Short mmCIF file of C-alpha atoms and ligand atoms in Angstrom, two decimals:
data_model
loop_
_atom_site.label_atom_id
_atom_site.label_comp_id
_atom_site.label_asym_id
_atom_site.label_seq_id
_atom_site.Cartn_x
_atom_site.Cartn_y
_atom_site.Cartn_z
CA UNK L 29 0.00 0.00 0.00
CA UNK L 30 1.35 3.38 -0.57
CA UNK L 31 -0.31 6.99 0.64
CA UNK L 32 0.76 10.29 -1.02
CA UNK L 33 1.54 12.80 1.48
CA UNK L 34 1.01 16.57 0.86
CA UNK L 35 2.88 18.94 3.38
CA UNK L 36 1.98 22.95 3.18
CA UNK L 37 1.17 24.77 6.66
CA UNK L 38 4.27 27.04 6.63
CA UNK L 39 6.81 28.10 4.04
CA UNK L 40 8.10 24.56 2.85
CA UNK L 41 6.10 22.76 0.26
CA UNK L 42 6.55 19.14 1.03
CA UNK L 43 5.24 15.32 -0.71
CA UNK L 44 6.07 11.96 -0.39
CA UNK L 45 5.35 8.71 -1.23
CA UNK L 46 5.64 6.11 1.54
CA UNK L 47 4.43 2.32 1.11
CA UNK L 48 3.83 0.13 4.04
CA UNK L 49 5.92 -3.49 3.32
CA UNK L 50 4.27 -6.53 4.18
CA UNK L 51 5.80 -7.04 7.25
CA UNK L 52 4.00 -3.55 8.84
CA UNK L 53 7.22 -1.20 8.61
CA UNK L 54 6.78 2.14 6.27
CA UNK L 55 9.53 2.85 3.77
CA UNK L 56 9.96 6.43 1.63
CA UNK L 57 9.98 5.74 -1.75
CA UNK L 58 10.04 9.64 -2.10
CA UNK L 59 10.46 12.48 -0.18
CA UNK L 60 10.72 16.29 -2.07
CA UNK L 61 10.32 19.68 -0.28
CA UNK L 62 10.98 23.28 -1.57
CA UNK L 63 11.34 25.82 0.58
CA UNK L 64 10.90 29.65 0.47
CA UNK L 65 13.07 29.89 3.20
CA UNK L 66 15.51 31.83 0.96
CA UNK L 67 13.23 34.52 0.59
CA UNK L 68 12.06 34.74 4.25
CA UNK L 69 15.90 35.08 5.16
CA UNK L 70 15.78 38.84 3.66
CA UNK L 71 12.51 39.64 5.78
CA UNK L 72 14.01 38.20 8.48
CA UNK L 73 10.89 35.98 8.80
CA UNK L 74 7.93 34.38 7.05
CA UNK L 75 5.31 36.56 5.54
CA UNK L 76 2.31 34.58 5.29
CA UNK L 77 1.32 36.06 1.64
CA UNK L 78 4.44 35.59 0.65
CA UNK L 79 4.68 32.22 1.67
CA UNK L 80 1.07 31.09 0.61
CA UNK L 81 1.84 32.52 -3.33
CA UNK L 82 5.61 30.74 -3.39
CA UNK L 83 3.45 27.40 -1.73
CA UNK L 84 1.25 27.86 -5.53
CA UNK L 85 4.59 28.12 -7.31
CA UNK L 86 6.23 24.84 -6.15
CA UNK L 87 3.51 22.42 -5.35
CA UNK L 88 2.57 20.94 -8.98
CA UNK L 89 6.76 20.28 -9.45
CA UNK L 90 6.88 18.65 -6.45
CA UNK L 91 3.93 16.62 -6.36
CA UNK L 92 5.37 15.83 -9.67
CA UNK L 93 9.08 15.00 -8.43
CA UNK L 94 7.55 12.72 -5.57
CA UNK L 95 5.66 10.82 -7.64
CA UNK L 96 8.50 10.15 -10.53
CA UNK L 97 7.53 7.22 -12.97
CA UNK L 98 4.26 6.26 -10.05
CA UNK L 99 1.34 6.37 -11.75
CA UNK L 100 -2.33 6.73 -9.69
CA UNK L 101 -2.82 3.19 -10.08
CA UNK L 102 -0.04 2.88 -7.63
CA UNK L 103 -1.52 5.14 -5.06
CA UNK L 104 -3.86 4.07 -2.91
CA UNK L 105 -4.74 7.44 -0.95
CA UNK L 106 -3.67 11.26 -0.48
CA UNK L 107 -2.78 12.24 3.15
CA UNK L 108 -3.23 15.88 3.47
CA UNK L 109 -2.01 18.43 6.19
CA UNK L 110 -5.28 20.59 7.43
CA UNK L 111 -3.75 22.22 9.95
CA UNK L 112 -2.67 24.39 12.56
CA UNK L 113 -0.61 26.34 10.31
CA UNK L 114 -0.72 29.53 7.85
CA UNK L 115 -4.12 29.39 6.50
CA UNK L 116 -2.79 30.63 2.80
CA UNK L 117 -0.30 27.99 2.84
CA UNK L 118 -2.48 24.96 4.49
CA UNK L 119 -5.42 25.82 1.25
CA UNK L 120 -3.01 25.83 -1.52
CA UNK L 121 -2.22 21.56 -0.73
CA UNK L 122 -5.81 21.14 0.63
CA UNK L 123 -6.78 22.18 -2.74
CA UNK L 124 -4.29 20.04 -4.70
CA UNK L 125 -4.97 17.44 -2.63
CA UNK L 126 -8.92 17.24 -3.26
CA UNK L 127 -8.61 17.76 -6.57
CA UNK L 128 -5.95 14.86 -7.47
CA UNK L 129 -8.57 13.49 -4.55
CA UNK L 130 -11.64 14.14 -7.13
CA UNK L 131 -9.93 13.30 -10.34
CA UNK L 132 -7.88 9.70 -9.16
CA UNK L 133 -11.25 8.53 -7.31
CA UNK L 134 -8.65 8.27 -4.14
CA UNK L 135 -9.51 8.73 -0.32
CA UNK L 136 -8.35 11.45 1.45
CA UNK L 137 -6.63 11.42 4.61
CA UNK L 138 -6.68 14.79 6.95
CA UNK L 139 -3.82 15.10 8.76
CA UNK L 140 -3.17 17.63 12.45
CA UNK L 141 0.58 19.00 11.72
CA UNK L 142 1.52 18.31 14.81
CA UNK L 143 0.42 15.13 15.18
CA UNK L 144 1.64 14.08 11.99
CA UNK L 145 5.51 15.42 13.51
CA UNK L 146 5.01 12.43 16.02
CA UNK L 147 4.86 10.10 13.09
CA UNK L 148 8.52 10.61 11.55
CA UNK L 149 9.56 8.18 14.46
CA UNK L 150 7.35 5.10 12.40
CA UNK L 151 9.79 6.02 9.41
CA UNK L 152 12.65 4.57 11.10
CA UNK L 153 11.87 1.02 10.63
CA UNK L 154 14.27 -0.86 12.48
CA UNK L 155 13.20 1.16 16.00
CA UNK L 156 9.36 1.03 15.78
CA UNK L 157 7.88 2.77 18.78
CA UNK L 158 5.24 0.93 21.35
CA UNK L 159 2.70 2.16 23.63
CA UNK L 160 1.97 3.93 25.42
CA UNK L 161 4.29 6.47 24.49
CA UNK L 162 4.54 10.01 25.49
CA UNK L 163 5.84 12.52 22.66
CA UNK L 164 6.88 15.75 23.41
CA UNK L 165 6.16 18.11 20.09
CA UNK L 166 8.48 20.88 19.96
CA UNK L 167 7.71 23.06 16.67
CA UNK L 168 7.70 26.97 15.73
CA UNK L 169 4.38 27.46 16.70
CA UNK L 170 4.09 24.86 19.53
CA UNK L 171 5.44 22.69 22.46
CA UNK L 172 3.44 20.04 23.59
CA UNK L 173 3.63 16.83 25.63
CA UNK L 174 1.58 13.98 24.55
CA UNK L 175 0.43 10.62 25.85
CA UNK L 176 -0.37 8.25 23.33
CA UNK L 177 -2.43 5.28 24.66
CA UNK L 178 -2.41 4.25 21.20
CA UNK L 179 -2.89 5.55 17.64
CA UNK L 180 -5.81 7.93 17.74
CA UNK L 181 -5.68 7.57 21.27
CA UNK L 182 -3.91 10.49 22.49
CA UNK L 183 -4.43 12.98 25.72
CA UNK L 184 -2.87 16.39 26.05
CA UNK L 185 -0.82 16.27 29.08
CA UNK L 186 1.04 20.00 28.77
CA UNK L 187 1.90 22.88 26.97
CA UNK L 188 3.51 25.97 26.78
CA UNK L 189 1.53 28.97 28.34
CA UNK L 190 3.34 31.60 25.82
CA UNK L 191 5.87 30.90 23.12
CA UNK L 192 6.73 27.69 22.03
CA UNK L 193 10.27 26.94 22.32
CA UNK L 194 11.19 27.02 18.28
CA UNK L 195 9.85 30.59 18.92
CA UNK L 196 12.42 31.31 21.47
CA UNK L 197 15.06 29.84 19.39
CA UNK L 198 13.97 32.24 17.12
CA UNK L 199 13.36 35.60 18.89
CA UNK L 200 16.49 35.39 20.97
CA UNK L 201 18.57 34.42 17.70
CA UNK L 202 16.91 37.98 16.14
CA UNK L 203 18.26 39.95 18.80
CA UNK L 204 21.33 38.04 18.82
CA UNK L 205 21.38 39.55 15.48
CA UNK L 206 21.78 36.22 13.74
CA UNK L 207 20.05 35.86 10.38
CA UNK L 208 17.22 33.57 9.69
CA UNK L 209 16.11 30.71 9.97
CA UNK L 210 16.55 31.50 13.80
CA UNK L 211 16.45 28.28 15.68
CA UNK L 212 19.36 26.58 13.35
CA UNK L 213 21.65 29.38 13.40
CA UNK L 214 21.58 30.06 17.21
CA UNK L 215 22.16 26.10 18.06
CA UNK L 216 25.07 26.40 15.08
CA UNK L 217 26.42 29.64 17.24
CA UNK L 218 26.15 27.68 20.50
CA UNK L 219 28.31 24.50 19.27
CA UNK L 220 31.03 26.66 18.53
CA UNK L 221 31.03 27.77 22.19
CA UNK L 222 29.94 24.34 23.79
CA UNK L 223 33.33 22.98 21.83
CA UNK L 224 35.55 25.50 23.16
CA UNK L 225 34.55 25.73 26.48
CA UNK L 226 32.99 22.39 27.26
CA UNK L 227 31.21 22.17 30.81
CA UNK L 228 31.57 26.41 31.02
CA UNK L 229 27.73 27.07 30.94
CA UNK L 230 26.96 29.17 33.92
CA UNK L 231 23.01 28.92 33.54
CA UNK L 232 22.86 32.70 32.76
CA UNK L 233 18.94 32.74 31.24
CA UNK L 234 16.06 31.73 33.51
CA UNK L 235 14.12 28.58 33.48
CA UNK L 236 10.53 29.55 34.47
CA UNK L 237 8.03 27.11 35.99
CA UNK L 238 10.95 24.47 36.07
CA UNK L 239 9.95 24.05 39.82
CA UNK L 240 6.00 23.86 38.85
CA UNK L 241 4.41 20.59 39.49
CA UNK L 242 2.39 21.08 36.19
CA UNK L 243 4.07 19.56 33.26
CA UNK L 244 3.55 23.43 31.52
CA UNK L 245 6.18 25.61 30.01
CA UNK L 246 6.94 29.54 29.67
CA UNK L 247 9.57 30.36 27.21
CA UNK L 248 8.18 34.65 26.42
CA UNK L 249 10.46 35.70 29.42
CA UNK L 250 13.44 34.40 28.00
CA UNK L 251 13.32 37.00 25.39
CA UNK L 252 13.36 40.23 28.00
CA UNK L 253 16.30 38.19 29.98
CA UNK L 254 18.75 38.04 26.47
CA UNK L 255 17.31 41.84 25.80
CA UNK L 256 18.67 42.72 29.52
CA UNK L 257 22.00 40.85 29.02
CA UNK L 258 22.48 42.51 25.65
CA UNK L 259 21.77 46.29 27.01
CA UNK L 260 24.84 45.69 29.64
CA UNK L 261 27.27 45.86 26.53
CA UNK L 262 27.91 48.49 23.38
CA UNK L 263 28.40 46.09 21.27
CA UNK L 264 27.87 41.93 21.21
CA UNK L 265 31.15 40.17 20.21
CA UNK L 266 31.50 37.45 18.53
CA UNK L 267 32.41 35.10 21.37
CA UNK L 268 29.60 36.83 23.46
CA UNK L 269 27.24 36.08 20.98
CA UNK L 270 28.20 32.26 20.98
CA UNK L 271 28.27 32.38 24.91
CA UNK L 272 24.59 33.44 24.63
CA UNK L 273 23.69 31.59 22.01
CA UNK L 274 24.59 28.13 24.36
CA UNK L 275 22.98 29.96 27.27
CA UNK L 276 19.98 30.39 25.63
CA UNK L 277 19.91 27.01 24.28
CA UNK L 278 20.75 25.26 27.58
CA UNK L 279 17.98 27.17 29.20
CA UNK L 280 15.66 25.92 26.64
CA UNK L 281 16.79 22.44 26.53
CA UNK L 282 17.09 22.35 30.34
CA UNK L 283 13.18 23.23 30.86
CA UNK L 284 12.33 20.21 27.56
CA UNK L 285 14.26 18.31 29.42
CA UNK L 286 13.17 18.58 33.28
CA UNK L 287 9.30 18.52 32.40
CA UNK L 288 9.73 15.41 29.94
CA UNK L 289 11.43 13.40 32.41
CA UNK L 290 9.17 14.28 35.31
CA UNK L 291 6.06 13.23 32.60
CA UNK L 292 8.14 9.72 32.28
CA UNK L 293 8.49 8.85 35.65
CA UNK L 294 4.56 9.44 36.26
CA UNK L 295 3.62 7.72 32.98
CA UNK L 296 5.96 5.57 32.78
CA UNK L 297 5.83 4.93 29.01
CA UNK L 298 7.33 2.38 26.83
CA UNK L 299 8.89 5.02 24.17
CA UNK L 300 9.03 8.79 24.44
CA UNK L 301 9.19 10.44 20.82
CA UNK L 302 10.49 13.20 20.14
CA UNK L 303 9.20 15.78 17.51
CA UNK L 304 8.86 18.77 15.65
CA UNK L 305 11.82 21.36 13.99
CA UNK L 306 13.08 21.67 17.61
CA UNK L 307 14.12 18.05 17.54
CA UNK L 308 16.70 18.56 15.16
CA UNK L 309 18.69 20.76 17.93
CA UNK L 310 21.82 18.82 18.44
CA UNK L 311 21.90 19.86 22.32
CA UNK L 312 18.11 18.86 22.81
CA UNK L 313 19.24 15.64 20.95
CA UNK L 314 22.38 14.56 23.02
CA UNK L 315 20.87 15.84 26.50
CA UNK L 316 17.93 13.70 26.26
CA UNK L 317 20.07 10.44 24.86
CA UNK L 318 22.13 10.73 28.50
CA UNK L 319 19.05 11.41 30.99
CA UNK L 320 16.34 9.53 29.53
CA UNK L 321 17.55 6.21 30.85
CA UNK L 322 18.24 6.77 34.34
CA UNK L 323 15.41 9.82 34.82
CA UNK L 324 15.50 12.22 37.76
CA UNK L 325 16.71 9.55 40.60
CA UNK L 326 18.73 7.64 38.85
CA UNK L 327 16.46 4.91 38.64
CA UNK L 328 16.25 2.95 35.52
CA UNK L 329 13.37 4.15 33.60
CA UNK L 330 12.66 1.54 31.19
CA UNK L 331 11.47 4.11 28.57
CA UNK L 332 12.99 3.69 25.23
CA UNK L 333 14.00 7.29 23.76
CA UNK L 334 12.79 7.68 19.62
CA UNK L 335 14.26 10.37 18.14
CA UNK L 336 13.52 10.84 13.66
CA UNK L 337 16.61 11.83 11.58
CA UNK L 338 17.55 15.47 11.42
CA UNK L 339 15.93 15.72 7.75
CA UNK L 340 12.59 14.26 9.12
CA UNK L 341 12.47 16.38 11.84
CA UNK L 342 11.24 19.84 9.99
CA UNK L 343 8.76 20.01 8.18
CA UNK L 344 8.23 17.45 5.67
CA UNK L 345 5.30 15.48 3.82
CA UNK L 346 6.81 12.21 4.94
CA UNK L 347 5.33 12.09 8.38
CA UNK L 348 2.36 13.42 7.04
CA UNK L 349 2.00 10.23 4.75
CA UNK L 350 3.22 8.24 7.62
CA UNK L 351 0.39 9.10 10.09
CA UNK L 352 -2.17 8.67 7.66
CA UNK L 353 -1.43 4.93 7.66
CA UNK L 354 -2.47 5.10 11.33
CA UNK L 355 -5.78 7.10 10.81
CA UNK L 356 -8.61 4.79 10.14
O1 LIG J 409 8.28 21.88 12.88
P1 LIG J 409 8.95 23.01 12.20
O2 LIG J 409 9.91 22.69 11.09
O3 LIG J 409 7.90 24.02 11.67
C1 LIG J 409 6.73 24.30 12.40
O4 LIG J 409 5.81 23.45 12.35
O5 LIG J 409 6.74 25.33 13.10
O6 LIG J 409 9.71 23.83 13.34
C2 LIG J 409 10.36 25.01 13.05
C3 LIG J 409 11.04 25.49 14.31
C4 LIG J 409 11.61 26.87 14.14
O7 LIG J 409 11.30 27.64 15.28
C5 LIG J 409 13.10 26.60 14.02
O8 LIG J 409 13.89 27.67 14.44
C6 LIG J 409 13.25 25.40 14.93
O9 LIG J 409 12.13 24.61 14.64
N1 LIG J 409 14.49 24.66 14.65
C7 LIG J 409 15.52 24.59 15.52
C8 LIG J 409 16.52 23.82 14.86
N2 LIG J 409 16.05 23.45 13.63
C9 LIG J 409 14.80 23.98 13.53
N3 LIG J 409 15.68 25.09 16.73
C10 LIG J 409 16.85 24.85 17.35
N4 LIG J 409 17.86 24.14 16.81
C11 LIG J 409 17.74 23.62 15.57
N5 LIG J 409 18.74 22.91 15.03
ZN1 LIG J 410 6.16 21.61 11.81
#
């Protein structure tokens, strides 16, 4: 069986094919994105108009490109972001993807963004995860922790209360004055300092509710804190602006990292998953592969960590195509 899977809700225009083998593991036969990143990068961010008209550009070619010699025969449904996302964006593929819906006689699969960001850890087929499983979404727009009971079956456990933390990434990296995308740059910026100076982070930036009992986030005051540290010199060096750069990731990674553990020991999940652009953060990445198996007391926690490949972790069409396999 294959699925089709059509990715717009931001500024990357995303499809895939991905066929489930008959022994239940998915493989990607094709994955293609385009992105207007480019563009955004002079803005310094995306424009939704912008990104909605470049979304109309690309999505024909790379329907196309993802589907190489396939024909619709070969297709057996068309899994379909419908949101949250940019609302110009998100009805440029809902539109292609009804009408190659209407005209191939093909079901049509609506797929939550953020759920489908979950689903790039069932495209690593020698790892499958099992339930339950607790995911912890960390995108742009969001940062969520989920319990999955099963597929379908899923329970919002906590959130952030402001900005999500790819939004941090990003708002600190702008007045860091590094270019966009944020989130990348600043974690690029903070592994030149972590490799210099390894073990010299002096947890500069706050942590807020790290010490709540709620399994909630806040990630807007981080922004005033970096604003603060930058006023106190006339101009940022270089080296400064690494040294904040890992300070600012550490005090995001720290918070993921507290809360998600604290979730494990009460729900003591099989697999935690990680998800979302966030997940491709190197630090976020490493810090979780050393605590997750011993948790906050050192006890073994039994939990097995999933984390997708860097490429599968922004936005794609892959996990898109991937969830819809689990959406009856
Ligand atoms: O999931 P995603 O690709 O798009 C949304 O659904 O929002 O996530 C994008 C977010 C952005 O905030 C971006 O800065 C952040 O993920 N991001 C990163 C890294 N790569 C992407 N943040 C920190 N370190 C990274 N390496
Ligand atoms: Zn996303």
């Amino acid at each position: 069986m294959k699925i089709l899977g059509i990715e717009t809700s931001c500024d990357e225009t995303g499809a895939s094919v991905i066929e489930r083998l008959p022994n239940g593991t998915l493989k990607i036969i094709t994955n293609v994105i385009a992105t207007s990143s480019d563009m955004h990068a002079k803005t310094g961010g995306v424009i939704p108009e912008n990104a909605a008209r470049e979304q109309v550009k690309s999505i024909i070619p790379v329907i196309k490109e993802a589907i190489q010699d396939l024909s619709e025969k070969d297709i057996d449904a068309i899994a379909i972001t419908v949101g949250p996302g940019l609302i110009g964006s998100l009805l440029v593929g809902v539109e292609t993807a009804k009408t190659l819906s209407y005209l191939w006689k093909k079901p049509i699969i609506p797929i939550n963004h953020l759920v489908g960001h979950i689903y790039a850890n069932w495209l690593n087929s020698k790892n499958t995860p099992e339930f339950p499983a607790l995911a912890l979404v960390v995108s742009g727009g969001h940062t969520d922790l989920i319990y999955m009971k099963n597929h379908g079956k899923i329970k919002y456990i906590g959130g952030t209360r402001d900005d999500a933390a790819g939004e941090a990434f990003d708002k600190t990296a702008r007045l860091l004055s590094l270019p966009y995308p944020g989130g990348p740059n600043l974690g690029k910026e903070a592994k030149k300092y972590i490799d210099e100076n390894p073990n010299k982070i002096l947890d500069l930036f706050p942590r807020p509710m790290i010490h709540d009992k709620s399994f909630d986030w806040s990630f807007s005051g981080l922004k005033t804190a970096v604003a603060r540290q930058i006023e106190k010199s006339t101009k940022v060096s270089e080296k400064e602006r690494q040294m904040f750069s890992a300070e600012v990731q550490e005090a995001i990674v720290d918070s993921l990292i507290e809360k998600s553990i604290r979730a494990i020991e009460k729900y003591k999940p099989k697999s935690f998953l990680l998800a979302g652009g966030v997940a491709a953060n190197l630090r976020l990445r490493e810090k979780l592969q050393a605590r997750i198996p011993f948790g906050n007391s050192g006890k073994l926690t039994h939990t097995a960590l999933h984390i997708p490949e860097i490429s599968l972790c922004t936005d794609n069409a892959a996990y898109i195509a991937a969830a819809a396999f689990f959406t009856s």
